[in-house]
C-alpha cells in the first residue's frame, strides 16, 4: 500500500488507516483480532481510536500489543467518558491519557489528538499544556487536534500541534480551502476522517437522528453522476479516490467490522489519485450546489 510522509514527523503512513469507532460496541475480541491483523497484513500501518469509543482502546490493545512496532497508534482525549469530571478538565485529561495507555497496553502512542475541542476551550490554554506535558513525559511522540471548521482553524493557527484530523469527503469540502492548506504550511500531518461520507448515498432512508443524516441530505442535493452507478463499489472507489486526491492529505481512516474490507479498499486505490479533470469536476460541482451553511461535520 502506498505510504506518505506525515507532515514534519518521522512517520511514513499508509494512505488507508483504521478508524476504531465502529468496533467499540458489540464486537467481540475474536472479531477484532481477525479484523486488525488482516488490516496490518494488507499494508495498513495507522490505527486511530479515542477515549470515548466504548471498548475500542481495550480491544485494540488486546489484539495488537505484540505487534506494536508494526503500526502507528493515534488516540484522542477530552471527553470525560467514565470519569466523574467535566469534559476538558485538565486533571481528567491527564487521567484519561494514562488510562488510554493502559487500555492500549503500551507506554506511548504516536499521536494524541484533542477530541473536537472548541476554540473557546483552546483559548484557555490548559488543555494544550496537558498534551505538551504528555509529550515531554514520553507518553506521546506528537500532539494533534481533531476537529473541523473554525475551531480547527484556530487550533492550526496556535502553531503548537503536529497533526490535524478533520472531516473531508465528497459531501464535506470546507476543509479543502479553510484549514488543510494552512495545516500543510505549518508542516502538520493530516488525517482525513469520514473520507467516504459514511457511504450515506448507499442508504435508501436515513433518520434525522442518525450520524450520517447531514451527509445523506447533502448528497441528495449534490447528486453526483457517479453515485448513480449500479455497482456500489464503483461509486465508493470514486469517492475514496477523491479524498485521497486532496492536496495535503496523508492518510484516510475508515472504520469497519468486516475483515475483508481492507484488501477490498486497497484494491480500490490501486489506480491512485483522480486525474486533475475528474477532481476539478467534483470540486466545481460542489461550488455550484453547496450552501453557505455546509460546514465541516464533527
mmCIF file of C-alpha atoms in Angstrom:
data_model
loop_
_atom_site.group_PDB
_atom_site.id
_atom_site.type_symbol
_atom_site.label_atom_id
_atom_site.label_comp_id
_atom_site.label_asym_id
_atom_site.label_seq_id
_atom_site.Cartn_x
_atom_site.Cartn_y
_atom_site.Cartn_z
ATOM 1 C CA UNK A 1 0.000 0.000 0.000
ATOM 2 C CA UNK A 2 1.224 3.495 -0.827
ATOM 3 C CA UNK A 3 2.743 5.436 2.047
ATOM 4 C CA UNK A 4 3.088 9.192 2.513
ATOM 5 C CA UNK A 5 5.310 11.250 4.803
ATOM 6 C CA UNK A 6 3.216 12.513 7.717
ATOM 7 C CA UNK A 7 3.940 16.230 7.783
ATOM 8 C CA UNK A 8 7.168 17.113 9.558
ATOM 9 C CA UNK A 9 7.090 13.975 11.709
ATOM 10 C CA UNK A 10 9.301 10.933 11.211
ATOM 11 C CA UNK A 11 6.316 8.787 10.217
ATOM 12 C CA UNK A 12 5.528 7.354 6.779
ATOM 13 C CA UNK A 13 1.878 6.407 6.918
ATOM 14 C CA UNK A 14 -0.248 4.148 4.754
ATOM 15 C CA UNK A 15 -2.846 6.055 2.741
ATOM 16 C CA UNK A 16 -5.528 3.940 4.427
ATOM 17 C CA UNK A 17 -5.795 3.824 8.190
ATOM 18 C CA UNK A 18 -8.160 2.084 10.579
ATOM 19 C CA UNK A 19 -10.803 4.113 12.428
ATOM 20 C CA UNK A 20 -11.672 2.458 15.723
ATOM 21 C CA UNK A 21 -15.117 3.888 16.461
ATOM 22 C CA UNK A 22 -17.199 1.069 14.951
ATOM 23 C CA UNK A 23 -15.573 -1.723 16.945
ATOM 24 C CA UNK A 24 -16.263 -0.031 20.277
ATOM 25 C CA UNK A 25 -19.670 -1.557 20.878
ATOM 26 C CA UNK A 26 -20.934 -5.071 20.289
ATOM 27 C CA UNK A 27 -17.893 -6.510 18.505
ATOM 28 C CA UNK A 28 -16.111 -9.474 20.058
ATOM 29 C CA UNK A 29 -12.401 -9.662 20.787
ATOM 30 C CA UNK A 30 -12.076 -12.542 18.343
ATOM 31 C CA UNK A 31 -13.622 -10.455 15.556
ATOM 32 C CA UNK A 32 -11.361 -7.506 16.346
ATOM 33 C CA UNK A 33 -8.290 -9.749 16.361
ATOM 34 C CA UNK A 34 -9.120 -11.001 12.886
ATOM 35 C CA UNK A 35 -10.025 -7.528 11.631
ATOM 36 C CA UNK A 36 -6.897 -5.737 12.841
ATOM 37 C CA UNK A 37 -4.405 -8.442 11.925
ATOM 38 C CA UNK A 38 -5.875 -8.640 8.435
ATOM 39 C CA UNK A 39 -5.606 -4.847 8.153
ATOM 40 C CA UNK A 40 -1.925 -4.829 9.131
ATOM 41 C CA UNK A 41 -1.250 -7.749 6.819
ATOM 42 C CA UNK A 42 -2.842 -5.762 3.970
ATOM 43 C CA UNK A 43 -0.280 -2.995 4.465
ATOM 44 C CA UNK A 44 -2.168 -0.615 6.740
ATOM 45 C CA UNK A 45 0.009 0.986 9.432
ATOM 46 C CA UNK A 46 -2.223 3.634 11.092
ATOM 47 C CA UNK A 47 -4.746 2.827 13.818
ATOM 48 C CA UNK A 48 -6.870 5.656 15.196
ATOM 49 C CA UNK A 49 -9.138 5.421 18.224
ATOM 50 C CA UNK A 50 -10.417 7.573 21.106
ATOM 51 C CA UNK A 51 -11.193 7.601 24.795
ATOM 52 C CA UNK A 52 -14.950 7.623 24.171
ATOM 53 C CA UNK A 53 -15.248 4.827 21.585
ATOM 54 C CA UNK A 54 -16.611 2.279 24.023
ATOM 55 C CA UNK A 55 -14.264 -0.702 24.316
ATOM 56 C CA UNK A 56 -12.227 0.276 21.254
ATOM 57 C CA UNK A 57 -8.945 1.091 23.001
ATOM 58 C CA UNK A 58 -9.027 -2.046 25.126
ATOM 59 C CA UNK A 59 -9.885 -4.285 22.160
ATOM 60 C CA UNK A 60 -7.045 -2.803 20.112
ATOM 61 C CA UNK A 61 -4.605 -3.261 22.981
ATOM 62 C CA UNK A 62 -5.593 -6.883 23.461
ATOM 63 C CA UNK A 63 -5.354 -7.591 19.738
ATOM 64 C CA UNK A 64 -2.100 -5.863 18.857
ATOM 65 C CA UNK A 65 0.089 -5.454 21.935
ATOM 66 C CA UNK A 66 2.552 -7.964 20.476
ATOM 67 C CA UNK A 67 2.725 -6.100 17.128
ATOM 68 C CA UNK A 68 3.285 -2.595 18.485
ATOM 69 C CA UNK A 69 6.220 -1.953 16.131
ATOM 70 C CA UNK A 70 4.069 -2.712 13.083
ATOM 71 C CA UNK A 71 1.805 0.345 13.221
ATOM 72 C CA UNK A 72 1.385 3.949 14.335
ATOM 73 C CA UNK A 73 -1.134 4.411 17.116
ATOM 74 C CA UNK A 74 -3.294 7.523 17.413
ATOM 75 C CA UNK A 75 -5.846 8.213 20.148
ATOM 76 C CA UNK A 76 -7.869 11.199 21.354
ATOM 77 C CA UNK A 77 -8.731 12.799 24.674
ATOM 78 C CA UNK A 78 -11.075 15.427 26.060
ATOM 79 C CA UNK A 79 -14.401 13.757 26.743
ATOM 80 C CA UNK A 80 -14.941 12.617 30.318
ATOM 81 C CA UNK A 81 -16.005 9.116 29.292
ATOM 82 C CA UNK A 82 -16.100 7.123 32.528
ATOM 83 C CA UNK A 83 -14.763 9.926 34.727
ATOM 84 C CA UNK A 84 -16.791 11.972 37.193
ATOM 85 C CA UNK A 85 -15.466 15.262 35.896
ATOM 86 C CA UNK A 86 -16.438 17.769 33.213
ATOM 87 C CA UNK A 87 -15.119 17.496 29.678
ATOM 88 C CA UNK A 88 -11.762 19.240 29.195
ATOM 89 C CA UNK A 89 -10.918 19.279 32.913
ATOM 90 C CA UNK A 90 -7.106 19.207 32.985
ATOM 91 C CA UNK A 91 -6.840 16.621 35.771
ATOM 92 C CA UNK A 92 -9.318 14.383 33.975
ATOM 93 C CA UNK A 93 -7.340 14.800 30.737
ATOM 94 C CA UNK A 94 -4.164 13.557 32.394
ATOM 95 C CA UNK A 95 -6.039 10.588 33.871
ATOM 96 C CA UNK A 96 -7.648 9.867 30.505
ATOM 97 C CA UNK A 97 -4.277 9.780 28.745
ATOM 98 C CA UNK A 98 -2.878 7.362 31.349
ATOM 99 C CA UNK A 99 -5.983 5.196 31.055
ATOM 100 C CA UNK A 100 -5.632 5.111 27.265
ATOM 101 C CA UNK A 101 -2.066 3.847 27.582
ATOM 102 C CA UNK A 102 -3.179 1.103 29.971
ATOM 103 C CA UNK A 103 -6.037 0.077 27.717
ATOM 104 C CA UNK A 104 -3.813 0.085 24.645
ATOM 105 C CA UNK A 105 -1.120 -1.869 26.508
ATOM 106 C CA UNK A 106 1.670 0.495 25.519
ATOM 107 C CA UNK A 107 3.917 3.050 27.188
ATOM 108 C CA UNK A 108 3.311 5.626 24.447
ATOM 109 C CA UNK A 109 1.148 6.486 21.476
ATOM 110 C CA UNK A 110 2.382 8.195 18.332
ATOM 111 C CA UNK A 111 -0.199 10.994 18.390
ATOM 112 C CA UNK A 112 -2.726 12.220 20.953
ATOM 113 C CA UNK A 113 -5.388 14.479 19.460
ATOM 114 C CA UNK A 114 -7.634 16.837 21.378
ATOM 115 C CA UNK A 115 -11.052 15.465 20.513
ATOM 116 C CA UNK A 116 -13.239 18.095 18.797
ATOM 117 C CA UNK A 117 -12.202 20.814 21.213
ATOM 118 C CA UNK A 118 -13.862 24.212 20.789
ATOM 119 C CA UNK A 119 -11.933 27.410 20.159
ATOM 120 C CA UNK A 120 -13.198 28.712 23.489
ATOM 121 C CA UNK A 121 -11.590 25.821 25.354
ATOM 122 C CA UNK A 122 -8.396 26.038 23.299
ATOM 123 C CA UNK A 123 -8.020 29.711 24.157
ATOM 124 C CA UNK A 124 -7.826 28.874 27.865
ATOM 125 C CA UNK A 125 -4.574 27.068 27.147
ATOM 126 C CA UNK A 126 -4.665 24.446 29.897
ATOM 127 C CA UNK A 127 -5.704 21.571 27.618
ATOM 128 C CA UNK A 128 -2.787 22.313 25.317
ATOM 129 C CA UNK A 129 -0.444 22.348 28.312
ATOM 130 C CA UNK A 130 -1.645 18.861 29.310
ATOM 131 C CA UNK A 131 -0.768 17.500 25.862
ATOM 132 C CA UNK A 132 2.578 19.266 25.807
ATOM 133 C CA UNK A 133 3.407 17.777 29.200
ATOM 134 C CA UNK A 134 2.402 14.303 27.987
ATOM 135 C CA UNK A 135 4.783 14.758 25.057
ATOM 136 C CA UNK A 136 7.605 15.855 27.362
ATOM 137 C CA UNK A 137 6.959 12.796 29.545
ATOM 138 C CA UNK A 138 7.175 10.437 26.560
ATOM 139 C CA UNK A 139 3.536 9.370 26.703
ATOM 140 C CA UNK A 140 3.051 10.558 23.130
ATOM 141 C CA UNK A 141 5.540 11.376 20.407
ATOM 142 C CA UNK A 142 3.363 14.057 18.813
ATOM 143 C CA UNK A 143 0.274 16.075 19.684
ATOM 144 C CA UNK A 144 -2.641 16.951 17.457
ATOM 145 C CA UNK A 145 -6.084 18.435 17.057
ATOM 146 C CA UNK A 146 -9.109 16.525 15.796
ATOM 147 C CA UNK A 147 -11.968 18.722 14.644
ATOM 148 C CA UNK A 148 -13.419 20.912 11.973
ATOM 149 C CA UNK A 149 -14.308 24.336 10.644
ATOM 150 C CA UNK A 150 -13.254 27.499 12.516
ATOM 151 C CA UNK A 151 -12.340 25.560 15.678
ATOM 152 C CA UNK A 152 -9.787 23.620 13.642
ATOM 153 C CA UNK A 153 -8.570 26.819 12.017
ATOM 154 C CA UNK A 154 -7.808 28.340 15.407
ATOM 155 C CA UNK A 155 -6.031 25.156 16.521
ATOM 156 C CA UNK A 156 -3.809 25.290 13.439
ATOM 157 C CA UNK A 157 -3.012 28.951 13.994
ATOM 158 C CA UNK A 158 -1.748 28.306 17.528
ATOM 159 C CA UNK A 159 1.261 26.640 15.914
ATOM 160 C CA UNK A 160 1.586 24.050 18.701
ATOM 161 C CA UNK A 161 0.141 20.967 17.005
ATOM 162 C CA UNK A 162 1.943 18.380 14.878
ATOM 163 C CA UNK A 163 -1.188 16.746 13.482
ATOM 164 C CA UNK A 164 -4.679 17.583 12.201
ATOM 165 C CA UNK A 165 -7.546 15.125 11.882
ATOM 166 C CA UNK A 166 -10.512 16.591 10.037
ATOM 167 C CA UNK A 167 -13.636 15.627 8.113
ATOM 168 C CA UNK A 168 -13.285 15.876 4.348
ATOM 169 C CA UNK A 169 -15.027 13.990 1.552
ATOM 170 C CA UNK A 170 -17.364 14.458 -1.420
ATOM 171 C CA UNK A 171 -20.076 15.825 0.930
ATOM 172 C CA UNK A 172 -17.808 17.840 3.216
ATOM 173 C CA UNK A 173 -15.325 20.090 1.439
ATOM 174 C CA UNK A 174 -14.927 23.177 3.626
ATOM 175 C CA UNK A 175 -11.560 21.960 4.926
ATOM 176 C CA UNK A 176 -10.055 21.828 1.426
ATOM 177 C CA UNK A 177 -9.859 25.625 1.374
ATOM 178 C CA UNK A 178 -10.252 26.668 5.011
ATOM 179 C CA UNK A 179 -7.861 24.534 7.030
ATOM 180 C CA UNK A 180 -5.872 21.927 5.093
ATOM 181 C CA UNK A 181 -3.638 24.384 3.195
ATOM 182 C CA UNK A 182 -2.788 26.237 6.421
ATOM 183 C CA UNK A 183 -2.077 22.985 8.242
ATOM 184 C CA UNK A 184 0.235 21.920 5.454
ATOM 185 C CA UNK A 185 2.037 25.262 5.520
ATOM 186 C CA UNK A 186 2.825 24.595 9.185
ATOM 187 C CA UNK A 187 4.118 21.110 8.438
ATOM 188 C CA UNK A 188 1.271 19.279 10.155
ATOM 189 C CA UNK A 189 0.443 15.698 9.259
ATOM 190 C CA UNK A 190 -3.166 15.461 8.056
ATOM 191 C CA UNK A 191 -5.707 12.674 8.565
ATOM 192 C CA UNK A 192 -8.962 12.644 6.602
ATOM 193 C CA UNK A 193 -11.733 11.315 8.807
ATOM 194 C CA UNK A 194 -15.050 10.209 7.312
ATOM 195 C CA UNK A 195 -13.397 10.018 3.842
ATOM 196 C CA UNK A 196 -16.356 8.117 2.407
ATOM 197 C CA UNK A 197 -19.030 10.428 3.853
ATOM 198 C CA UNK A 198 -20.258 7.366 5.752
ATOM 199 C CA UNK A 199 -21.310 5.946 2.345
ATOM 200 C CA UNK A 200 -24.570 7.760 3.037
ATOM 201 C CA UNK A 201 -25.664 7.608 -0.616
ATOM 202 C CA UNK A 202 -25.948 3.812 -0.418
ATOM 203 C CA UNK A 203 -28.854 4.055 2.052
ATOM 204 C CA UNK A 204 -32.414 4.488 0.896
ATOM 205 C CA UNK A 205 -33.531 6.279 4.034
ATOM 206 C CA UNK A 206 -31.749 7.896 6.966
ATOM 207 C CA UNK A 207 -33.387 9.301 10.102
ATOM 208 C CA UNK A 208 -32.605 12.832 11.344
ATOM 209 C CA UNK A 209 -31.014 11.430 14.476
ATOM 210 C CA UNK A 210 -28.659 9.154 12.516
ATOM 211 C CA UNK A 211 -24.969 10.054 12.353
ATOM 212 C CA UNK A 212 -24.902 10.238 8.570
ATOM 213 C CA UNK A 213 -28.105 12.275 8.134
ATOM 214 C CA UNK A 214 -26.362 15.557 7.222
ATOM 215 C CA UNK A 215 -24.296 13.836 4.533
ATOM 216 C CA UNK A 216 -27.296 11.920 3.240
ATOM 217 C CA UNK A 217 -29.200 15.189 2.769
ATOM 218 C CA UNK A 218 -26.269 16.964 1.138
ATOM 219 C CA UNK A 219 -25.655 14.128 -1.291
ATOM 220 C CA UNK A 220 -29.267 14.139 -2.425
ATOM 221 C CA UNK A 221 -28.768 17.774 -3.411
ATOM 222 C CA UNK A 222 -25.322 17.230 -4.901
ATOM 223 C CA UNK A 223 -26.489 14.213 -6.899
ATOM 224 C CA UNK A 224 -23.063 13.422 -8.334
ATOM 225 C CA UNK A 225 -23.486 11.346 -11.515
ATOM 226 C CA UNK A 226 -21.041 8.672 -10.333
ATOM 227 C CA UNK A 227 -23.241 7.930 -7.307
ATOM 228 C CA UNK A 228 -25.857 6.538 -9.703
ATOM 229 C CA UNK A 229 -23.612 3.648 -10.722
ATOM 230 C CA UNK A 230 -25.348 0.287 -10.240
ATOM 231 C CA UNK A 231 -22.162 -1.196 -8.857
ATOM 232 C CA UNK A 232 -21.780 0.402 -5.418
ATOM 233 C CA UNK A 233 -18.073 -0.396 -5.392
ATOM 234 C CA UNK A 234 -17.596 1.910 -8.384
ATOM 235 C CA UNK A 235 -19.046 4.886 -6.511
ATOM 236 C CA UNK A 236 -17.119 4.012 -3.355
ATOM 237 C CA UNK A 237 -13.925 3.873 -5.384
ATOM 238 C CA UNK A 238 -14.552 7.304 -6.886
ATOM 239 C CA UNK A 239 -15.398 8.850 -3.503
ATOM 240 C CA UNK A 240 -12.358 7.338 -1.814
ATOM 241 C CA UNK A 241 -10.029 8.417 -4.620
ATOM 242 C CA UNK A 242 -11.421 11.954 -4.430
ATOM 243 C CA UNK A 243 -10.444 12.266 -0.765
ATOM 244 C CA UNK A 244 -7.035 10.753 -1.492
ATOM 245 C CA UNK A 245 -6.559 13.355 -4.253
ATOM 246 C CA UNK A 246 -6.979 16.367 -1.962
ATOM 247 C CA UNK A 247 -3.602 18.129 -1.687
ATOM 248 C CA UNK A 248 -2.207 17.703 1.815
ATOM 249 C CA UNK A 249 -3.997 14.511 2.835
ATOM 250 C CA UNK A 250 -1.558 11.925 4.199
ATOM 251 C CA UNK A 251 -3.890 9.157 5.337
ATOM 252 C CA UNK A 252 -7.618 8.397 5.453
ATOM 253 C CA UNK A 253 -9.183 6.495 8.340
ATOM 254 C CA UNK A 254 -12.020 4.115 7.502
ATOM 255 C CA UNK A 255 -13.983 2.218 10.115
ATOM 256 C CA UNK A 256 -15.390 -1.246 9.590
ATOM 257 C CA UNK A 257 -16.159 -4.501 11.352
ATOM 258 C CA UNK A 258 -15.581 -6.631 8.238
ATOM 259 C CA UNK A 259 -12.102 -8.223 7.976
ATOM 260 C CA UNK A 260 -12.073 -8.382 4.170
ATOM 261 C CA UNK A 261 -12.712 -4.636 3.865
ATOM 262 C CA UNK A 262 -9.028 -3.672 3.900
ATOM 263 C CA UNK A 263 -7.964 -5.777 0.971
ATOM 264 C CA UNK A 264 -11.017 -4.516 -0.934
ATOM 265 C CA UNK A 265 -10.272 -0.860 -0.196
ATOM 266 C CA UNK A 266 -6.605 -1.304 -1.046
ATOM 267 C CA UNK A 267 -7.655 -2.702 -4.417
ATOM 268 C CA UNK A 268 -9.959 0.288 -4.994
ATOM 269 C CA UNK A 269 -6.992 2.610 -4.587
ATOM 270 C CA UNK A 270 -4.660 0.796 -6.963
ATOM 271 C CA UNK A 271 -5.398 3.446 -9.617
ATOM 272 C CA UNK A 272 -4.174 6.169 -7.250
ATOM 273 C CA UNK A 273 -5.486 9.713 -7.256
ATOM 274 C CA UNK A 274 -8.062 11.077 -9.671
ATOM 275 C CA UNK A 275 -6.974 12.902 -12.768
ATOM 276 C CA UNK A 276 -6.990 16.692 -12.461
ATOM 277 C CA UNK A 277 -10.057 16.805 -14.710
ATOM 278 C CA UNK A 278 -12.013 14.341 -12.541
ATOM 279 C CA UNK A 279 -11.018 16.074 -9.325
ATOM 280 C CA UNK A 280 -11.844 19.539 -10.644
ATOM 281 C CA UNK A 281 -15.218 18.306 -11.916
ATOM 282 C CA UNK A 282 -16.249 17.220 -8.410
ATOM 283 C CA UNK A 283 -14.929 20.443 -6.879
ATOM 284 C CA UNK A 284 -16.785 22.634 -9.383
ATOM 285 C CA UNK A 285 -19.987 20.708 -8.775
ATOM 286 C CA UNK A 286 -19.563 21.363 -5.059
ATOM 287 C CA UNK A 287 -19.098 25.098 -5.629
ATOM 288 C CA UNK A 288 -22.241 25.196 -7.758
ATOM 289 C CA UNK A 289 -24.505 23.289 -5.330
ATOM 290 C CA UNK A 290 -23.137 23.620 -1.789
ATOM 291 C CA UNK A 291 -24.876 26.019 0.555
ATOM 292 C CA UNK A 292 -23.099 28.515 2.784
ATOM 293 C CA UNK A 293 -24.041 26.537 5.892
ATOM 294 C CA UNK A 294 -22.389 23.323 4.715
ATOM 295 C CA UNK A 295 -19.520 23.485 7.173
ATOM 296 C CA UNK A 296 -17.248 20.679 8.315
ATOM 297 C CA UNK A 297 -19.036 17.995 10.321
ATOM 298 C CA UNK A 298 -17.595 16.885 13.647
#
